[in-house]
Amino acid sequence: MSATAPGSAPLAVLGAGSWGTALAVHFARGGRAVRLWGRDRGLLAEMAATRRNARYLPGVALPEALRLEPDLDAALAGALDVLLVVPSTALRALLVTLAPRLTASMHVAWATKGFELDSGKLPHQVAREVLGAGRRVAVLSGPTFAREVGAGLPTAMTVASPDAAYAHALARELSVGNFRAYSSTDIVGVEIGGAVKNALAVGAGLCDGLGFGANTRVALITRGLREMTRLGVALGADAGTFMGLAGLGDLVLTCTDDQSRNRRFGLLLAGGASAAAALERIGQSVEGYAGARAVHAVAARAGVEMPLCAMVYRVLYEQLPPQEAVRALMSRPVRAEAE
């Protein structure tokens, strides 16, 4: 992951959920010495004893090169690269904890998707605010399910950094076996794609759960992509980014496959479950729930019209019945498709 000496030092992966474990496993399979840290010491002890993460990534054996490390300082010792794999709600707190422990030579990447709820900032903006502007940073994003990465199935994703050399080096190291990574310098666009698709996936689950059909799902994905692009361009992203893996690719994946927690959340809501009950049943972070509120607020501040995301927000937070939301969308004035 280092732009200067790839693979020459241990990698610290912070976050032992499904995606953090899958990425740690992938890097270890590629020959990197990996230290996986998490807040749940009991889970780490169980993983160390069984060489499995039965709770979040069952069926995947942990390679010998992957070490479970309950002590954060020990996880960071000697590492050149630090990869944060936590929900957007936990990113700032972890960065604050991490900041005084980082050496000047350490690089920081994350696989976090979503706007910060209170501020509306993207992950790279939060990182710059906490860590300063001089450090090499990157985001890993795209259409990836942890279970499939853990199983070694063919996968592709995007690595974005303002530093093109760092993005390329990180993508090159990720590209091992059945995993292919592409580099980008449009960190704004890549992060906006990862944030907006979560809210749209909740909408897709709601529509499918109510039996609205394939036509509705495809319309939501297509028009949702337009909304994502509109917001991204307003915030300084390259429109072309949204036609790639971190935009269209991630949107299609999370709207159409039940491995998506956001989609399953929408399905459960359509079946009559409350938001609290649906979250408890899924048992892991559902970024689209809080993310719908964050996207709604960011779009309002930017003056960007996002009717689909607005309707998801209203269903989740204003108790608008989904059937009424669909009727409201279908009765909007006719306009040019490119708008």
mmCIF file of C-alpha atoms in Angstrom:
data_model
loop_
_atom_site.group_PDB
_atom_site.id
_atom_site.type_symbol
_atom_site.label_atom_id
_atom_site.label_comp_id
_atom_site.label_asym_id
_atom_site.label_seq_id
_atom_site.Cartn_x
_atom_site.Cartn_y
_atom_site.Cartn_z
ATOM 1 C CA MET A 1 0.000 0.000 0.000
ATOM 2 C CA SER A 2 2.948 2.341 0.309
ATOM 3 C CA ALA A 3 3.799 4.445 -2.710
ATOM 4 C CA THR A 4 7.440 4.136 -1.727
ATOM 5 C CA ALA A 5 7.853 0.551 -0.557
ATOM 6 C CA PRO A 6 4.727 -1.566 -1.183
ATOM 7 C CA GLY A 7 4.350 -4.507 1.127
ATOM 8 C CA SER A 8 7.581 -3.823 3.030
ATOM 9 C CA ALA A 9 5.973 -3.149 6.425
ATOM 10 C CA PRO A 10 3.003 -4.558 8.357
ATOM 11 C CA LEU A 11 -0.467 -3.301 7.524
ATOM 12 C CA ALA A 12 -2.763 -2.281 10.393
ATOM 13 C CA VAL A 13 -6.456 -2.873 9.662
ATOM 14 C CA LEU A 14 -8.693 -1.172 12.212
ATOM 15 C CA GLY A 15 -12.184 -2.640 12.376
ATOM 16 C CA ALA A 16 -12.934 -6.356 12.715
ATOM 17 C CA GLY A 17 -16.420 -6.473 11.234
ATOM 18 C CA SER A 18 -17.234 -8.338 8.032
ATOM 19 C CA TRP A 19 -15.566 -5.921 5.611
ATOM 20 C CA GLY A 20 -12.527 -5.221 7.780
ATOM 21 C CA THR A 21 -11.962 -8.946 8.218
ATOM 22 C CA ALA A 22 -12.413 -9.610 4.489
ATOM 23 C CA LEU A 23 -9.885 -6.935 3.516
ATOM 24 C CA ALA A 24 -7.422 -8.131 6.141
ATOM 25 C CA VAL A 25 -7.767 -11.683 4.810
ATOM 26 C CA HIS A 26 -7.254 -10.497 1.231
ATOM 27 C CA PHE A 27 -4.073 -8.566 2.033
ATOM 28 C CA ALA A 28 -2.708 -11.465 4.085
ATOM 29 C CA ARG A 29 -3.373 -13.889 1.242
ATOM 30 C CA GLY A 30 -1.384 -11.557 -0.992
ATOM 31 C CA GLY A 31 1.662 -11.873 1.246
ATOM 32 C CA ARG A 32 1.278 -8.826 3.474
ATOM 33 C CA ALA A 33 1.802 -9.122 7.231
ATOM 34 C CA VAL A 34 -1.510 -7.881 8.625
ATOM 35 C CA ARG A 35 -2.594 -6.884 12.121
ATOM 36 C CA LEU A 36 -6.351 -6.739 12.628
ATOM 37 C CA TRP A 37 -7.588 -4.618 15.521
ATOM 38 C CA GLY A 38 -11.120 -4.163 16.835
ATOM 39 C CA ARG A 39 -12.833 -2.720 19.893
ATOM 40 C CA ASP A 40 -14.454 -6.026 20.871
ATOM 41 C CA ARG A 41 -11.667 -7.891 22.678
ATOM 42 C CA GLY A 42 -13.908 -10.909 23.192
ATOM 43 C CA LEU A 43 -14.475 -11.223 19.457
ATOM 44 C CA LEU A 44 -10.755 -10.887 18.746
ATOM 45 C CA ALA A 45 -9.928 -13.571 21.313
ATOM 46 C CA GLU A 46 -12.495 -15.906 19.752
ATOM 47 C CA MET A 47 -11.088 -15.194 16.285
ATOM 48 C CA ALA A 48 -7.538 -15.869 17.476
ATOM 49 C CA ALA A 49 -8.600 -19.204 18.991
ATOM 50 C CA THR A 50 -10.709 -20.443 16.067
ATOM 51 C CA ARG A 51 -8.970 -18.625 13.174
ATOM 52 C CA ARG A 52 -12.451 -17.612 11.993
ATOM 53 C CA ASN A 53 -14.743 -14.612 12.349
ATOM 54 C CA ALA A 54 -17.846 -16.708 12.924
ATOM 55 C CA ARG A 55 -19.931 -13.668 13.862
ATOM 56 C CA TYR A 56 -19.340 -11.489 10.805
ATOM 57 C CA LEU A 57 -17.591 -13.590 8.134
ATOM 58 C CA PRO A 58 -18.377 -17.264 8.750
ATOM 59 C CA GLY A 59 -16.665 -19.922 6.710
ATOM 60 C CA VAL A 60 -13.515 -17.943 5.914
ATOM 61 C CA ALA A 61 -10.226 -19.165 7.405
ATOM 62 C CA LEU A 62 -7.818 -16.487 8.624
ATOM 63 C CA PRO A 63 -4.368 -16.800 6.958
ATOM 64 C CA GLU A 64 -1.290 -17.256 9.106
ATOM 65 C CA ALA A 65 -0.045 -13.812 8.049
ATOM 66 C CA LEU A 66 -3.066 -12.218 9.759
ATOM 67 C CA ARG A 67 -2.533 -11.489 13.456
ATOM 68 C CA LEU A 68 -5.366 -10.524 15.780
ATOM 69 C CA GLU A 69 -4.255 -7.587 17.905
ATOM 70 C CA PRO A 70 -6.450 -6.237 20.730
ATOM 71 C CA ASP A 71 -3.967 -3.467 21.610
ATOM 72 C CA LEU A 72 -4.129 -0.483 19.250
ATOM 73 C CA ASP A 73 -0.563 0.661 19.875
ATOM 74 C CA ALA A 74 0.728 -2.837 19.171
ATOM 75 C CA ALA A 75 -1.330 -2.993 15.982
ATOM 76 C CA LEU A 76 0.241 0.245 14.774
ATOM 77 C CA ALA A 77 3.833 -0.480 15.809
ATOM 78 C CA GLY A 78 6.059 -0.521 12.737
ATOM 79 C CA ALA A 79 3.148 -0.170 10.301
ATOM 80 C CA LEU A 80 3.519 2.117 7.326
ATOM 81 C CA ASP A 81 -0.111 1.905 6.221
ATOM 82 C CA VAL A 82 -3.270 2.061 8.323
ATOM 83 C CA LEU A 83 -6.628 0.988 6.885
ATOM 84 C CA LEU A 84 -9.779 2.068 8.746
ATOM 85 C CA VAL A 85 -12.861 -0.093 8.163
ATOM 86 C CA VAL A 86 -15.571 1.332 10.408
ATOM 87 C CA PRO A 87 -19.046 2.860 9.862
ATOM 88 C CA SER A 88 -19.167 6.569 9.019
ATOM 89 C CA THR A 89 -20.626 7.269 12.472
ATOM 90 C CA ALA A 90 -17.439 5.924 14.091
ATOM 91 C CA LEU A 91 -14.857 7.396 11.710
ATOM 92 C CA ARG A 92 -14.132 10.702 13.434
ATOM 93 C CA ALA A 93 -13.786 9.162 16.888
ATOM 94 C CA LEU A 94 -11.339 6.569 15.588
ATOM 95 C CA LEU A 95 -9.325 9.217 13.731
ATOM 96 C CA VAL A 96 -9.125 11.322 16.901
ATOM 97 C CA THR A 97 -7.879 8.278 18.827
ATOM 98 C CA LEU A 98 -5.444 7.496 16.042
ATOM 99 C CA ALA A 99 -4.010 10.972 15.404
ATOM 100 C CA PRO A 100 -1.504 11.176 18.291
ATOM 101 C CA ARG A 101 -0.330 7.633 17.582
ATOM 102 C CA LEU A 102 0.570 8.157 13.921
ATOM 103 C CA THR A 103 4.160 8.696 12.886
ATOM 104 C CA ALA A 104 4.955 11.207 10.148
ATOM 105 C CA SER A 105 5.578 8.430 7.622
ATOM 106 C CA MET A 106 2.282 6.571 8.121
ATOM 107 C CA HIS A 107 -0.366 6.644 5.385
ATOM 108 C CA VAL A 108 -4.077 6.387 6.180
ATOM 109 C CA ALA A 109 -6.776 4.796 4.017
ATOM 110 C CA TRP A 110 -10.373 3.892 4.784
ATOM 111 C CA ALA A 111 -13.189 1.758 3.407
ATOM 112 C CA THR A 112 -15.878 3.896 5.049
ATOM 113 C CA LYS A 113 -18.933 5.029 3.077
ATOM 114 C CA GLY A 114 -21.266 7.871 3.947
ATOM 115 C CA PHE A 115 -21.450 11.532 4.931
ATOM 116 C CA GLU A 116 -20.776 12.408 8.545
ATOM 117 C CA LEU A 117 -24.257 12.807 9.971
ATOM 118 C CA ASP A 118 -23.931 16.075 11.907
ATOM 119 C CA SER A 119 -21.552 17.978 9.631
ATOM 120 C CA GLY A 120 -22.363 16.547 6.203
ATOM 121 C CA LYS A 121 -18.650 16.106 5.555
ATOM 122 C CA LEU A 122 -17.239 13.328 3.421
ATOM 123 C CA PRO A 123 -14.732 10.912 5.000
ATOM 124 C CA HIS A 124 -11.701 12.595 3.405
ATOM 125 C CA GLN A 125 -12.850 15.960 4.763
ATOM 126 C CA VAL A 126 -13.173 14.500 8.249
ATOM 127 C CA ALA A 127 -9.721 12.936 7.918
ATOM 128 C CA ARG A 128 -8.145 16.204 6.778
ATOM 129 C CA GLU A 129 -9.804 18.045 9.637
ATOM 130 C CA VAL A 130 -8.490 15.604 12.240
ATOM 131 C CA LEU A 131 -5.129 14.587 10.747
ATOM 132 C CA GLY A 132 -4.128 17.712 8.830
ATOM 133 C CA ALA A 133 -3.444 18.218 5.134
ATOM 134 C CA GLY A 134 0.043 16.782 4.796
ATOM 135 C CA ARG A 135 -0.639 13.076 5.118
ATOM 136 C CA ARG A 136 -1.187 10.636 2.253
ATOM 137 C CA VAL A 137 -4.792 9.411 2.378
ATOM 138 C CA ALA A 138 -7.054 7.256 0.202
ATOM 139 C CA VAL A 139 -10.483 5.648 0.080
ATOM 140 C CA LEU A 140 -11.361 2.100 -1.046
ATOM 141 C CA SER A 141 -14.847 1.868 -2.522
ATOM 142 C CA GLY A 142 -16.916 0.006 -5.071
ATOM 143 C CA PRO A 143 -19.264 -2.954 -5.581
ATOM 144 C CA THR A 144 -17.931 -5.377 -2.995
ATOM 145 C CA PHE A 145 -19.610 -7.788 -0.606
ATOM 146 C CA ALA A 146 -17.377 -8.985 2.222
ATOM 147 C CA ARG A 147 -18.472 -12.608 1.950
ATOM 148 C CA GLU A 148 -17.465 -12.821 -1.709
ATOM 149 C CA VAL A 149 -14.093 -11.142 -1.114
ATOM 150 C CA GLY A 150 -13.502 -13.504 1.793
ATOM 151 C CA ALA A 151 -14.320 -16.442 -0.471
ATOM 152 C CA GLY A 152 -11.835 -15.222 -3.075
ATOM 153 C CA LEU A 153 -14.476 -14.646 -5.768
ATOM 154 C CA PRO A 154 -13.675 -12.225 -8.634
ATOM 155 C CA THR A 155 -14.110 -8.642 -7.456
ATOM 156 C CA ALA A 156 -13.247 -5.135 -8.671
ATOM 157 C CA MET A 157 -13.159 -1.824 -6.821
ATOM 158 C CA THR A 158 -11.769 1.720 -6.952
ATOM 159 C CA VAL A 159 -8.989 3.305 -4.903
ATOM 160 C CA ALA A 160 -9.110 7.097 -4.873
ATOM 161 C CA SER A 161 -6.586 9.579 -3.515
ATOM 162 C CA PRO A 162 -5.568 13.147 -4.355
ATOM 163 C CA ASP A 163 -2.096 11.617 -4.651
ATOM 164 C CA ALA A 164 -2.186 9.690 -7.943
ATOM 165 C CA ALA A 165 0.986 7.718 -7.126
ATOM 166 C CA TYR A 166 -0.439 6.547 -3.807
ATOM 167 C CA ALA A 167 -3.773 5.554 -5.371
ATOM 168 C CA HIS A 168 -1.949 3.563 -8.051
ATOM 169 C CA ALA A 169 0.388 1.844 -5.577
ATOM 170 C CA LEU A 170 -2.493 0.894 -3.307
ATOM 171 C CA ALA A 171 -4.553 -0.391 -6.242
ATOM 172 C CA ARG A 172 -1.575 -2.397 -7.481
ATOM 173 C CA GLU A 173 -1.135 -4.099 -4.125
ATOM 174 C CA LEU A 174 -4.851 -4.877 -3.863
ATOM 175 C CA SER A 175 -4.802 -6.501 -7.295
ATOM 176 C CA VAL A 176 -3.915 -10.020 -6.239
ATOM 177 C CA GLY A 177 -5.590 -13.233 -7.409
ATOM 178 C CA ASN A 178 -9.237 -12.640 -8.262
ATOM 179 C CA PHE A 179 -9.209 -9.059 -6.967
ATOM 180 C CA ARG A 180 -8.794 -6.156 -9.392
ATOM 181 C CA ALA A 181 -8.467 -2.523 -8.284
ATOM 182 C CA TYR A 182 -8.476 0.665 -10.348
ATOM 183 C CA SER A 183 -7.055 4.026 -9.281
ATOM 184 C CA SER A 184 -8.653 7.467 -9.337
ATOM 185 C CA THR A 185 -7.820 10.950 -8.114
ATOM 186 C CA ASP A 186 -11.516 11.912 -7.753
ATOM 187 C CA ILE A 187 -11.874 11.181 -4.067
ATOM 188 C CA VAL A 188 -14.934 13.454 -3.851
ATOM 189 C CA GLY A 189 -16.832 11.538 -6.538
ATOM 190 C CA VAL A 190 -15.873 8.109 -5.226
ATOM 191 C CA GLU A 191 -17.016 9.004 -1.705
ATOM 192 C CA ILE A 192 -20.278 10.593 -2.863
ATOM 193 C CA GLY A 193 -21.092 7.442 -4.832
ATOM 194 C CA GLY A 194 -20.578 5.345 -1.713
ATOM 195 C CA ALA A 195 -22.745 7.657 0.378
ATOM 196 C CA VAL A 196 -25.748 8.135 -1.909
ATOM 197 C CA LYS A 197 -26.096 4.505 -2.997
ATOM 198 C CA ASN A 198 -26.860 3.466 0.585
ATOM 199 C CA ALA A 199 -30.010 5.590 0.761
ATOM 200 C CA LEU A 200 -31.122 4.490 -2.697
ATOM 201 C CA ALA A 201 -30.655 0.829 -1.753
ATOM 202 C CA VAL A 202 -33.088 1.277 1.139
ATOM 203 C CA GLY A 203 -35.539 2.637 -1.419
ATOM 204 C CA ALA A 204 -34.963 -0.350 -3.695
ATOM 205 C CA GLY A 205 -35.679 -2.718 -0.805
ATOM 206 C CA LEU A 206 -38.874 -0.845 0.028
ATOM 207 C CA CYS A 207 -40.080 -0.989 -3.582
ATOM 208 C CA ASP A 208 -39.281 -4.679 -4.009
ATOM 209 C CA GLY A 209 -40.782 -5.544 -0.634
ATOM 210 C CA LEU A 210 -44.029 -3.881 -1.670
ATOM 211 C CA GLY A 211 -44.091 -5.829 -4.934
ATOM 212 C CA PHE A 212 -43.661 -2.859 -7.256
ATOM 213 C CA GLY A 213 -41.725 -4.973 -9.756
ATOM 214 C CA ALA A 214 -38.565 -4.947 -11.843
ATOM 215 C CA ASN A 215 -39.603 -1.883 -13.855
ATOM 216 C CA THR A 216 -39.734 0.172 -10.668
ATOM 217 C CA ARG A 217 -36.373 -1.122 -9.448
ATOM 218 C CA VAL A 218 -34.624 -0.266 -12.704
ATOM 219 C CA ALA A 219 -36.246 3.179 -12.806
ATOM 220 C CA LEU A 220 -35.038 3.823 -9.260
ATOM 221 C CA ILE A 221 -31.478 2.766 -10.106
ATOM 222 C CA THR A 222 -31.355 4.817 -13.309
ATOM 223 C CA ARG A 223 -32.870 7.981 -11.903
ATOM 224 C CA GLY A 224 -30.962 7.472 -8.668
ATOM 225 C CA LEU A 225 -27.743 7.510 -10.665
ATOM 226 C CA ARG A 226 -28.826 10.842 -12.130
ATOM 227 C CA GLU A 227 -29.411 12.227 -8.625
ATOM 228 C CA MET A 228 -26.045 10.922 -7.441
ATOM 229 C CA THR A 229 -24.281 12.552 -10.379
ATOM 230 C CA ARG A 230 -26.141 15.839 -9.933
ATOM 231 C CA LEU A 231 -25.075 16.079 -6.295
ATOM 232 C CA GLY A 232 -21.525 14.998 -7.065
ATOM 233 C CA VAL A 233 -20.992 17.594 -9.779
ATOM 234 C CA ALA A 234 -22.416 20.304 -7.498
ATOM 235 C CA LEU A 235 -19.855 19.321 -4.847
ATOM 236 C CA GLY A 236 -16.913 19.295 -7.260
ATOM 237 C CA ALA A 237 -16.764 15.696 -8.503
ATOM 238 C CA ASP A 238 -16.103 14.492 -12.040
ATOM 239 C CA ALA A 239 -19.370 13.324 -13.643
ATOM 240 C CA GLY A 240 -17.537 10.422 -15.275
ATOM 241 C CA THR A 241 -16.734 8.888 -11.897
ATOM 242 C CA PHE A 242 -20.387 7.964 -11.399
ATOM 243 C CA MET A 243 -20.371 5.727 -14.463
ATOM 244 C CA GLY A 244 -17.654 3.601 -12.860
ATOM 245 C CA LEU A 245 -17.335 1.021 -10.107
ATOM 246 C CA ALA A 246 -17.812 3.430 -7.199
ATOM 247 C CA GLY A 247 -20.932 4.950 -8.769
ATOM 248 C CA LEU A 248 -23.071 2.813 -11.072
ATOM 249 C CA GLY A 249 -21.355 -0.422 -10.052
ATOM 250 C CA ASP A 250 -21.911 -0.015 -6.323
ATOM 251 C CA LEU A 251 -25.430 1.312 -6.861
ATOM 252 C CA VAL A 252 -26.535 -1.679 -8.938
ATOM 253 C CA LEU A 253 -24.946 -4.159 -6.544
ATOM 254 C CA THR A 254 -26.478 -2.801 -3.383
ATOM 255 C CA CYS A 255 -29.927 -2.236 -4.935
ATOM 256 C CA THR A 256 -30.286 -5.713 -6.422
ATOM 257 C CA ASP A 257 -28.684 -8.292 -4.116
ATOM 258 C CA ASP A 258 -29.950 -9.340 -0.698
ATOM 259 C CA GLN A 259 -26.417 -9.451 0.697
ATOM 260 C CA SER A 260 -26.871 -5.667 0.930
ATOM 261 C CA ARG A 261 -27.859 -4.707 4.466
ATOM 262 C CA ASN A 262 -29.414 -1.483 3.154
ATOM 263 C CA ARG A 263 -31.621 -3.370 0.725
ATOM 264 C CA ARG A 264 -32.606 -5.918 3.401
ATOM 265 C CA PHE A 265 -33.482 -3.063 5.739
ATOM 266 C CA GLY A 266 -35.897 -1.690 3.137
ATOM 267 C CA LEU A 267 -37.402 -5.146 2.589
ATOM 268 C CA LEU A 268 -38.011 -5.536 6.322
ATOM 269 C CA LEU A 269 -39.648 -2.101 6.537
ATOM 270 C CA ALA A 270 -41.907 -2.992 3.618
ATOM 271 C CA GLY A 271 -42.889 -6.139 5.516
ATOM 272 C CA GLY A 272 -44.139 -4.070 8.427
ATOM 273 C CA ALA A 273 -41.118 -4.024 10.743
ATOM 274 C CA SER A 274 -40.246 -0.834 12.575
ATOM 275 C CA ALA A 275 -36.874 0.745 11.890
ATOM 276 C CA ALA A 276 -35.623 -0.354 15.318
ATOM 277 C CA ALA A 277 -36.797 -3.925 14.801
ATOM 278 C CA ALA A 278 -35.280 -4.095 11.316
ATOM 279 C CA LEU A 279 -31.927 -2.793 12.564
ATOM 280 C CA GLU A 280 -31.918 -5.308 15.408
ATOM 281 C CA ARG A 281 -32.757 -8.167 13.078
ATOM 282 C CA ILE A 282 -29.917 -7.297 10.683
ATOM 283 C CA GLY A 283 -27.510 -7.015 13.600
ATOM 284 C CA GLN A 284 -24.887 -4.895 11.808
ATOM 285 C CA SER A 285 -24.535 -1.286 10.760
ATOM 286 C CA VAL A 286 -27.084 -0.165 8.134
ATOM 287 C CA GLU A 287 -25.482 2.945 6.692
ATOM 288 C CA GLY A 288 -28.499 3.883 4.585
ATOM 289 C CA TYR A 289 -30.740 4.568 7.580
ATOM 290 C CA ALA A 290 -28.766 7.492 8.970
ATOM 291 C CA GLY A 291 -27.306 8.074 5.518
ATOM 292 C CA ALA A 292 -30.696 9.016 4.063
ATOM 293 C CA ARG A 293 -30.912 11.859 6.575
ATOM 294 C CA ALA A 294 -27.360 12.992 5.844
ATOM 295 C CA VAL A 295 -27.870 12.931 2.052
ATOM 296 C CA HIS A 296 -31.123 14.875 2.443
ATOM 297 C CA ALA A 297 -29.369 17.573 4.498
ATOM 298 C CA VAL A 298 -26.356 17.827 2.179
ATOM 299 C CA ALA A 299 -28.582 18.102 -0.903
ATOM 300 C CA ALA A 300 -30.641 20.837 0.752
ATOM 301 C CA ARG A 301 -27.526 22.845 1.633
ATOM 302 C CA ALA A 302 -26.185 22.440 -1.906
ATOM 303 C CA GLY A 303 -29.525 23.352 -3.482
ATOM 304 C CA VAL A 304 -29.622 20.050 -5.409
ATOM 305 C CA GLU A 305 -32.943 18.407 -6.212
ATOM 306 C CA MET A 306 -32.928 14.687 -5.328
ATOM 307 C CA PRO A 307 -36.579 13.529 -5.356
ATOM 308 C CA LEU A 308 -35.879 9.806 -4.898
ATOM 309 C CA CYS A 309 -33.557 10.339 -1.945
ATOM 310 C CA ALA A 310 -36.024 12.861 -0.520
ATOM 311 C CA MET A 311 -38.812 10.287 -0.655
ATOM 312 C CA VAL A 312 -36.656 7.681 1.088
ATOM 313 C CA TYR A 313 -35.942 10.283 3.774
ATOM 314 C CA ARG A 314 -39.646 11.047 4.168
ATOM 315 C CA VAL A 315 -40.564 7.361 4.460
ATOM 316 C CA LEU A 316 -37.884 6.801 7.123
ATOM 317 C CA TYR A 317 -38.239 10.021 9.127
ATOM 318 C CA GLU A 318 -41.645 11.539 8.353
ATOM 319 C CA GLN A 319 -43.691 8.313 8.297
ATOM 320 C CA LEU A 320 -44.772 8.820 4.693
ATOM 321 C CA PRO A 321 -46.337 5.544 3.494
ATOM 322 C CA PRO A 322 -44.187 4.079 0.687
ATOM 323 C CA GLN A 323 -47.221 3.755 -1.619
ATOM 324 C CA GLU A 324 -47.845 7.505 -1.275
ATOM 325 C CA ALA A 325 -44.168 8.201 -1.934
ATOM 326 C CA VAL A 326 -44.350 6.285 -5.216
ATOM 327 C CA ARG A 327 -47.553 8.079 -6.207
ATOM 328 C CA ALA A 328 -45.934 11.436 -5.484
ATOM 329 C CA LEU A 329 -42.916 10.546 -7.615
ATOM 330 C CA MET A 330 -45.071 9.322 -10.507
ATOM 331 C CA SER A 331 -47.141 12.526 -10.493
ATOM 332 C CA ARG A 332 -44.166 14.878 -10.773
ATOM 333 C CA PRO A 333 -44.197 17.192 -13.805
ATOM 334 C CA VAL A 334 -42.808 15.702 -17.022
ATOM 335 C CA ARG A 335 -39.288 16.896 -17.788
ATOM 336 C CA ALA A 336 -36.342 16.092 -20.048
ATOM 337 C CA GLU A 337 -34.535 12.870 -19.071
ATOM 338 C CA ALA A 338 -31.172 14.636 -18.973
ATOM 339 C CA GLU A 339 -32.344 16.955 -16.184
#
